[in-house]
Amino acid sequence: MAIEFRPCQFHEIDQLQDLFVAAVMELTAGNYSLEQRMAWALSAADKVTFCARMEARQPFVAMLHDRIAGYADLQPDGLIDHFYVAPWAKGQRVASGMLQHIEKLAHSKEMTTIHSLVSLTAEPFFLRKNFVVVERRIATRVGVTLPHALMKKDLTLKSTRESLPG
Ligand SMILES: CC(C)(COP(=O)(O)OP(=O)(O)OC[C@H]1O[C@@H](n2cnc3c(N)ncnc32)[C@H](O)[C@@H]1OP(=O)(O)O)[C@@H](O)C(=O)NCCC(=O)NCCS
């Protein structure tokens, strides 16, 4: 079934919050301990702060079977701030579709690079999509350390342009 992309509506932000927590808690267990996942998920616990961040970031949602299967965003400086897939939708190419959508947006805005702070879990996915690790970093959430990587993709590379549909 086709995945569709559209801007997130304000009343859907609650669903993004639930999706974020579920993705972090259920999909990253292979790389992060329970303590680390709880600390990461806590960053979305305050509804007001999460809503304010989403309103500022203006994410889009990926719709599959009439449900929100994932969400992501692209900021004016090329940053992908949030990039999350619902556990029930894992492995159905939602992330691939979201990244294609982001790259189309980036090309339409004449961006030459995009970048993200990527979890250890998502790193192999981004590597497959021609991102490179720029720097390894460690974030601290409520006193708990979370290793991740700054990853970047050069959109001017010929192989990258050819991979874009339409
Ligand atoms: C990592 C994540 C984004 C992948 O989403 P997804 O929709 O399952 O990915 P897709 O179905 O589009 O997979 C595309 C390809 O990447 C591969 N892939 C996806 N996740 C992978 C992983 N964790 N490790 C290795 N390969 C992975 C798939 O096997 C597939 O390979 P193929 O093209 O050879 O068939 C998703 O599982 C997720 O949200 N994880 C937890 C939260 C997270 O870390 N978010 C990112 C914050 S930066």
PDB file of C-alpha atoms and ligand atoms in Angstrom:
ATOM      1  CA  MET A   1       0.000   0.000   0.000  1.00  0.00           C
ATOM      2  CA  ALA A   2       1.259   3.487  -0.881  1.00  0.00           C
ATOM      3  CA  ILE A   3       2.612   5.744   1.837  1.00  0.00           C
ATOM      4  CA  GLU A   4       1.343   9.324   1.683  1.00  0.00           C
ATOM      5  CA  PHE A   5       2.957  12.412   3.128  1.00  0.00           C
ATOM      6  CA  ARG A   6       1.263  15.569   4.359  1.00  0.00           C
ATOM      7  CA  PRO A   7       1.907  18.319   6.918  1.00  0.00           C
ATOM      8  CA  CYS A   8       1.109  17.381  10.524  1.00  0.00           C
ATOM      9  CA  GLN A   9      -2.058  19.003  11.852  1.00  0.00           C
ATOM     10  CA  PHE A  10      -2.080  20.605  15.291  1.00  0.00           C
ATOM     11  CA  HIS A  11      -4.547  18.090  16.777  1.00  0.00           C
ATOM     12  CA  GLU A  12      -2.214  15.231  15.759  1.00  0.00           C
ATOM     13  CA  ILE A  13       0.731  16.352  17.909  1.00  0.00           C
ATOM     14  CA  ASP A  14      -0.421  14.064  20.757  1.00  0.00           C
ATOM     15  CA  GLN A  15      -0.085  11.120  18.377  1.00  0.00           C
ATOM     16  CA  LEU A  16       3.453  12.199  17.452  1.00  0.00           C
ATOM     17  CA  GLN A  17       4.346  12.278  21.139  1.00  0.00           C
ATOM     18  CA  ASP A  18       3.063   8.712  21.597  1.00  0.00           C
ATOM     19  CA  LEU A  19       4.848   7.572  18.427  1.00  0.00           C
ATOM     20  CA  PHE A  20       8.132   9.146  19.607  1.00  0.00           C
ATOM     21  CA  VAL A  21       7.983   7.364  22.972  1.00  0.00           C
ATOM     22  CA  ALA A  22       6.996   4.024  21.391  1.00  0.00           C
ATOM     23  CA  ALA A  23       9.765   4.241  18.765  1.00  0.00           C
ATOM     24  CA  VAL A  24      12.418   5.071  21.349  1.00  0.00           C
ATOM     25  CA  MET A  25      11.284   2.469  23.891  1.00  0.00           C
ATOM     26  CA  GLU A  26      10.557  -0.391  21.464  1.00  0.00           C
ATOM     27  CA  LEU A  27      12.863   0.053  18.464  1.00  0.00           C
ATOM     28  CA  THR A  28      16.161   1.094  20.029  1.00  0.00           C
ATOM     29  CA  ALA A  29      16.490  -1.659  22.658  1.00  0.00           C
ATOM     30  CA  GLY A  30      19.282  -3.320  20.685  1.00  0.00           C
ATOM     31  CA  ASN A  31      21.556  -0.322  21.156  1.00  0.00           C
ATOM     32  CA  TYR A  32      20.406   1.467  24.319  1.00  0.00           C
ATOM     33  CA  SER A  33      19.707   0.184  27.840  1.00  0.00           C
ATOM     34  CA  LEU A  34      16.304   0.631  29.505  1.00  0.00           C
ATOM     35  CA  GLU A  35      17.759   3.485  31.557  1.00  0.00           C
ATOM     36  CA  GLN A  36      19.017   5.224  28.403  1.00  0.00           C
ATOM     37  CA  ARG A  37      15.708   4.717  26.548  1.00  0.00           C
ATOM     38  CA  MET A  38      13.721   6.069  29.481  1.00  0.00           C
ATOM     39  CA  ALA A  39      15.974   9.123  29.706  1.00  0.00           C
ATOM     40  CA  TRP A  40      15.600   9.706  25.929  1.00  0.00           C
ATOM     41  CA  ALA A  41      11.802   9.229  26.024  1.00  0.00           C
ATOM     42  CA  LEU A  42      11.579  11.646  28.967  1.00  0.00           C
ATOM     43  CA  SER A  43      12.681  14.447  26.642  1.00  0.00           C
ATOM     44  CA  ALA A  44       9.165  14.264  25.143  1.00  0.00           C
ATOM     45  CA  ALA A  45       7.318  13.843  28.439  1.00  0.00           C
ATOM     46  CA  ASP A  46       6.310  17.472  28.891  1.00  0.00           C
ATOM     47  CA  LYS A  47       3.345  18.000  26.559  1.00  0.00           C
ATOM     48  CA  VAL A  48       3.676  21.783  26.398  1.00  0.00           C
ATOM     49  CA  THR A  49       7.377  21.639  25.499  1.00  0.00           C
ATOM     50  CA  PHE A  50       6.832  18.863  22.944  1.00  0.00           C
ATOM     51  CA  CYS A  51       3.924  20.771  21.318  1.00  0.00           C
ATOM     52  CA  ALA A  52       5.992  23.960  21.161  1.00  0.00           C
ATOM     53  CA  ARG A  53       8.882  22.097  19.544  1.00  0.00           C
ATOM     54  CA  MET A  54       6.614  20.442  16.956  1.00  0.00           C
ATOM     55  CA  GLU A  55       4.877  23.740  16.175  1.00  0.00           C
ATOM     56  CA  ALA A  56       8.276  25.300  15.563  1.00  0.00           C
ATOM     57  CA  ARG A  57       9.610  22.336  13.561  1.00  0.00           C
ATOM     58  CA  GLN A  58       6.489  21.898  11.358  1.00  0.00           C
ATOM     59  CA  PRO A  59       6.863  18.136  10.799  1.00  0.00           C
ATOM     60  CA  PHE A  60       5.142  16.115   8.108  1.00  0.00           C
ATOM     61  CA  VAL A  61       3.491  12.758   8.713  1.00  0.00           C
ATOM     62  CA  ALA A  62       3.718   9.509   6.731  1.00  0.00           C
ATOM     63  CA  MET A  63       0.265   7.914   6.399  1.00  0.00           C
ATOM     64  CA  LEU A  64      -0.054   4.142   5.934  1.00  0.00           C
ATOM     65  CA  HIS A  65      -3.392   2.317   6.203  1.00  0.00           C
ATOM     66  CA  ASP A  66      -4.959   5.666   7.267  1.00  0.00           C
ATOM     67  CA  ARG A  67      -2.696   5.807  10.344  1.00  0.00           C
ATOM     68  CA  ILE A  68       0.332   7.921  11.184  1.00  0.00           C
ATOM     69  CA  ALA A  69       3.188   5.500  10.535  1.00  0.00           C
ATOM     70  CA  GLY A  70       6.021   7.985  10.998  1.00  0.00           C
ATOM     71  CA  TYR A  71       6.937  11.652  11.136  1.00  0.00           C
ATOM     72  CA  ALA A  72       9.934  13.789  10.312  1.00  0.00           C
ATOM     73  CA  ASP A  73      10.907  17.349   9.462  1.00  0.00           C
ATOM     74  CA  LEU A  74      13.412  19.400   7.505  1.00  0.00           C
ATOM     75  CA  GLN A  75      14.657  22.685   8.918  1.00  0.00           C
ATOM     76  CA  PRO A  76      15.857  25.653   6.812  1.00  0.00           C
ATOM     77  CA  ASP A  77      19.512  24.908   7.673  1.00  0.00           C
ATOM     78  CA  GLY A  78      19.172  21.320   6.391  1.00  0.00           C
ATOM     79  CA  LEU A  79      18.709  19.747   9.829  1.00  0.00           C
ATOM     80  CA  ILE A  80      16.385  16.741  10.126  1.00  0.00           C
ATOM     81  CA  ASP A  81      15.406  17.204  13.777  1.00  0.00           C
ATOM     82  CA  HIS A  82      12.916  14.379  14.358  1.00  0.00           C
ATOM     83  CA  PHE A  83      12.778  11.186  12.258  1.00  0.00           C
ATOM     84  CA  TYR A  84      10.687   8.410  13.815  1.00  0.00           C
ATOM     85  CA  VAL A  85       8.758   5.376  12.585  1.00  0.00           C
ATOM     86  CA  ALA A  86       5.976   3.701  14.611  1.00  0.00           C
ATOM     87  CA  PRO A  87       6.936   0.209  15.820  1.00  0.00           C
ATOM     88  CA  TRP A  88       3.916  -1.341  14.051  1.00  0.00           C
ATOM     89  CA  ALA A  89       5.142   0.143  10.735  1.00  0.00           C
ATOM     90  CA  LYS A  90       8.799  -0.880  11.048  1.00  0.00           C
ATOM     91  CA  GLY A  91      10.306  -2.571   7.989  1.00  0.00           C
ATOM     92  CA  GLN A  92       7.629  -1.288   5.584  1.00  0.00           C
ATOM     93  CA  ARG A  93       9.846   1.347   3.964  1.00  0.00           C
ATOM     94  CA  VAL A  94       8.277   4.225   5.871  1.00  0.00           C
ATOM     95  CA  ALA A  95      11.699   5.642   6.750  1.00  0.00           C
ATOM     96  CA  SER A  96      12.849   5.267   3.128  1.00  0.00           C
ATOM     97  CA  GLY A  97       9.770   7.160   1.949  1.00  0.00           C
ATOM     98  CA  MET A  98      10.219   9.888   4.559  1.00  0.00           C
ATOM     99  CA  LEU A  99      13.821  10.387   3.503  1.00  0.00           C
ATOM    100  CA  GLN A 100      12.859  10.576  -0.193  1.00  0.00           C
ATOM    101  CA  HIS A 101      10.229  13.157   0.762  1.00  0.00           C
ATOM    102  CA  ILE A 102      12.828  15.159   2.711  1.00  0.00           C
ATOM    103  CA  GLU A 103      15.249  15.033  -0.214  1.00  0.00           C
ATOM    104  CA  LYS A 104      12.573  16.295  -2.603  1.00  0.00           C
ATOM    105  CA  LEU A 105      11.846  19.160  -0.191  1.00  0.00           C
ATOM    106  CA  ALA A 106      15.572  19.881   0.111  1.00  0.00           C
ATOM    107  CA  HIS A 107      16.023  19.957  -3.685  1.00  0.00           C
ATOM    108  CA  SER A 108      13.010  22.256  -4.061  1.00  0.00           C
ATOM    109  CA  LYS A 109      14.666  24.639  -1.573  1.00  0.00           C
ATOM    110  CA  GLU A 110      18.021  24.295  -3.376  1.00  0.00           C
ATOM    111  CA  MET A 111      19.758  22.828  -0.331  1.00  0.00           C
ATOM    112  CA  THR A 112      23.038  21.080  -1.103  1.00  0.00           C
ATOM    113  CA  THR A 113      23.362  19.093   2.135  1.00  0.00           C
ATOM    114  CA  ILE A 114      21.090  17.690   4.831  1.00  0.00           C
ATOM    115  CA  HIS A 115      22.155  16.471   8.273  1.00  0.00           C
ATOM    116  CA  SER A 116      20.835  14.866  11.436  1.00  0.00           C
ATOM    117  CA  LEU A 117      21.854  13.719  14.907  1.00  0.00           C
ATOM    118  CA  VAL A 118      21.341  10.009  14.420  1.00  0.00           C
ATOM    119  CA  SER A 119      20.869   7.247  16.996  1.00  0.00           C
ATOM    120  CA  LEU A 120      23.067   4.134  16.908  1.00  0.00           C
ATOM    121  CA  THR A 121      19.912   2.235  15.886  1.00  0.00           C
ATOM    122  CA  ALA A 122      19.188   4.424  12.880  1.00  0.00           C
ATOM    123  CA  GLU A 123      22.829   4.819  11.809  1.00  0.00           C
ATOM    124  CA  PRO A 124      22.885   1.734   9.504  1.00  0.00           C
ATOM    125  CA  PHE A 125      19.729   3.005   7.785  1.00  0.00           C
ATOM    126  CA  PHE A 126      21.281   6.435   7.130  1.00  0.00           C
ATOM    127  CA  LEU A 127      24.556   4.852   5.965  1.00  0.00           C
ATOM    128  CA  ARG A 128      22.566   2.854   3.378  1.00  0.00           C
ATOM    129  CA  LYS A 129      21.081   6.141   2.193  1.00  0.00           C
ATOM    130  CA  ASN A 130      24.525   7.661   1.531  1.00  0.00           C
ATOM    131  CA  PHE A 131      24.890   9.691   4.713  1.00  0.00           C
ATOM    132  CA  VAL A 132      28.346   9.786   6.289  1.00  0.00           C
ATOM    133  CA  VAL A 133      29.307  10.099   9.936  1.00  0.00           C
ATOM    134  CA  VAL A 134      30.771  13.571  10.527  1.00  0.00           C
ATOM    135  CA  GLU A 135      31.285  13.285  14.273  1.00  0.00           C
ATOM    136  CA  ARG A 136      30.497  10.900  17.128  1.00  0.00           C
ATOM    137  CA  ARG A 137      28.798  12.650  20.043  1.00  0.00           C
ATOM    138  CA  ILE A 138      27.391  11.905  23.470  1.00  0.00           C
ATOM    139  CA  ALA A 139      24.220  13.665  24.676  1.00  0.00           C
ATOM    140  CA  THR A 140      23.235  13.729  28.332  1.00  0.00           C
ATOM    141  CA  ARG A 141      19.559  13.421  29.336  1.00  0.00           C
ATOM    142  CA  VAL A 142      18.686  13.596  33.051  1.00  0.00           C
ATOM    143  CA  GLY A 143      22.231  12.562  33.875  1.00  0.00           C
ATOM    144  CA  VAL A 144      22.237   9.579  31.486  1.00  0.00           C
ATOM    145  CA  THR A 145      24.604   9.501  28.494  1.00  0.00           C
ATOM    146  CA  LEU A 146      23.341   8.700  24.987  1.00  0.00           C
ATOM    147  CA  PRO A 147      25.899   8.103  22.226  1.00  0.00           C
ATOM    148  CA  HIS A 148      24.838   9.170  18.731  1.00  0.00           C
ATOM    149  CA  ALA A 149      26.371  10.557  15.539  1.00  0.00           C
ATOM    150  CA  LEU A 150      26.152  13.727  13.494  1.00  0.00           C
ATOM    151  CA  MET A 151      25.527  12.441   9.958  1.00  0.00           C
ATOM    152  CA  LYS A 152      25.410  14.393   6.733  1.00  0.00           C
ATOM    153  CA  LYS A 153      24.438  13.778   3.112  1.00  0.00           C
ATOM    154  CA  ASP A 154      25.769  15.679   0.127  1.00  0.00           C
ATOM    155  CA  LEU A 155      22.827  16.115  -2.256  1.00  0.00           C
ATOM    156  CA  THR A 156      25.008  17.315  -5.128  1.00  0.00           C
ATOM    157  CA  LEU A 157      26.625  13.906  -5.664  1.00  0.00           C
ATOM    158  CA  LYS A 158      25.567  12.337  -8.985  1.00  0.00           C
ATOM    159  CA  SER A 159      24.625   8.980  -7.381  1.00  0.00           C
ATOM    160  CA  THR A 160      22.405  10.828  -4.898  1.00  0.00           C
ATOM    161  CA  ARG A 161      20.539  12.803  -7.588  1.00  0.00           C
ATOM    162  CA  GLU A 162      19.969   9.669  -9.650  1.00  0.00           C
ATOM    163  CA  SER A 163      18.377   7.859  -6.691  1.00  0.00           C
ATOM    164  CA  LEU A 164      15.584  10.407  -6.493  1.00  0.00           C
ATOM    165  CA  PRO A 165      12.320   9.420  -8.167  1.00  0.00           C
ATOM    166  CA  GLY A 166      10.372  11.741 -10.481  1.00  0.00           C
TER     167      GLY A 166
HETATM  168  C1  LIG B   1      15.677   3.133  11.989  1.00  0.00           C
HETATM  169  C2  LIG B   1      14.277   3.440  11.458  1.00  0.00           C
HETATM  170  C3  LIG B   1      14.167   4.920  11.174  1.00  0.00           C
HETATM  171  C4  LIG B   1      14.067   2.598  10.184  1.00  0.00           C
HETATM  172  O1  LIG B   1      12.713   2.728   9.745  1.00  0.00           O
HETATM  173  P1  LIG B   1      11.998   1.664   8.753  1.00  0.00           P
HETATM  174  O2  LIG B   1      10.764   2.299   8.235  1.00  0.00           O
HETATM  175  O3  LIG B   1      11.861   0.365   9.456  1.00  0.00           O
HETATM  176  O4  LIG B   1      13.081   1.523   7.582  1.00  0.00           O
HETATM  177  P2  LIG B   1      12.813   1.027   6.077  1.00  0.00           P
HETATM  178  O5  LIG B   1      11.736  -0.030   6.082  1.00  0.00           O
HETATM  179  O6  LIG B   1      12.605   2.191   5.195  1.00  0.00           O
HETATM  180  O7  LIG B   1      14.219   0.328   5.761  1.00  0.00           O
HETATM  181  C5  LIG B   1      15.009   0.688   4.641  1.00  0.00           C
HETATM  182  C6  LIG B   1      16.286  -0.137   4.636  1.00  0.00           C
HETATM  183  O8  LIG B   1      17.066   0.130   5.804  1.00  0.00           O
HETATM  184  C7  LIG B   1      17.293  -1.087   6.536  1.00  0.00           C
HETATM  185  N1  LIG B   1      17.205  -0.809   7.969  1.00  0.00           N
HETATM  186  C8  LIG B   1      16.202  -0.176   8.611  1.00  0.00           C
HETATM  187  N2  LIG B   1      16.478  -0.098   9.919  1.00  0.00           N
HETATM  188  C9  LIG B   1      17.677  -0.689  10.088  1.00  0.00           C
HETATM  189  C10 LIG B   1      18.509  -0.937  11.223  1.00  0.00           C
HETATM  190  N3  LIG B   1      18.161  -0.559  12.453  1.00  0.00           N
HETATM  191  N4  LIG B   1      19.680  -1.575  11.022  1.00  0.00           N
HETATM  192  C11 LIG B   1      20.062  -1.988   9.788  1.00  0.00           C
HETATM  193  N5  LIG B   1      19.322  -1.775   8.676  1.00  0.00           N
HETATM  194  C12 LIG B   1      18.150  -1.135   8.835  1.00  0.00           C
HETATM  195  C13 LIG B   1      16.172  -2.016   6.085  1.00  0.00           C
HETATM  196  O9  LIG B   1      16.517  -3.371   6.253  1.00  0.00           O
HETATM  197  C14 LIG B   1      16.011  -1.635   4.626  1.00  0.00           C
HETATM  198  O10 LIG B   1      17.030  -2.257   3.848  1.00  0.00           O
HETATM  199  P3  LIG B   1      16.841  -2.611   2.264  1.00  0.00           P
HETATM  200  O11 LIG B   1      16.736  -1.272   1.550  1.00  0.00           O
HETATM  201  O12 LIG B   1      18.064  -3.384   1.901  1.00  0.00           O
HETATM  202  O13 LIG B   1      15.565  -3.409   2.175  1.00  0.00           O
HETATM  203  C15 LIG B   1      13.189   3.034  12.494  1.00  0.00           C
HETATM  204  O14 LIG B   1      13.333   1.682  12.795  1.00  0.00           O
HETATM  205  C16 LIG B   1      13.174   3.839  13.792  1.00  0.00           C
HETATM  206  O15 LIG B   1      12.420   4.806  13.934  1.00  0.00           O
HETATM  207  N6  LIG B   1      13.980   3.433  14.788  1.00  0.00           N
HETATM  208  C17 LIG B   1      13.957   3.961  16.148  1.00  0.00           C
HETATM  209  C18 LIG B   1      14.004   5.428  16.375  1.00  0.00           C
HETATM  210  C19 LIG B   1      15.206   6.080  15.812  1.00  0.00           C
HETATM  211  O16 LIG B   1      16.315   5.695  16.093  1.00  0.00           O
HETATM  212  N7  LIG B   1      14.915   7.113  15.032  1.00  0.00           N
HETATM  213  C20 LIG B   1      15.913   7.910  14.433  1.00  0.00           C
HETATM  214  C21 LIG B   1      16.338   8.997  15.337  1.00  0.00           C
HETATM  215  S1  LIG B   1      17.689   9.773  14.566  1.00  0.00           S
END
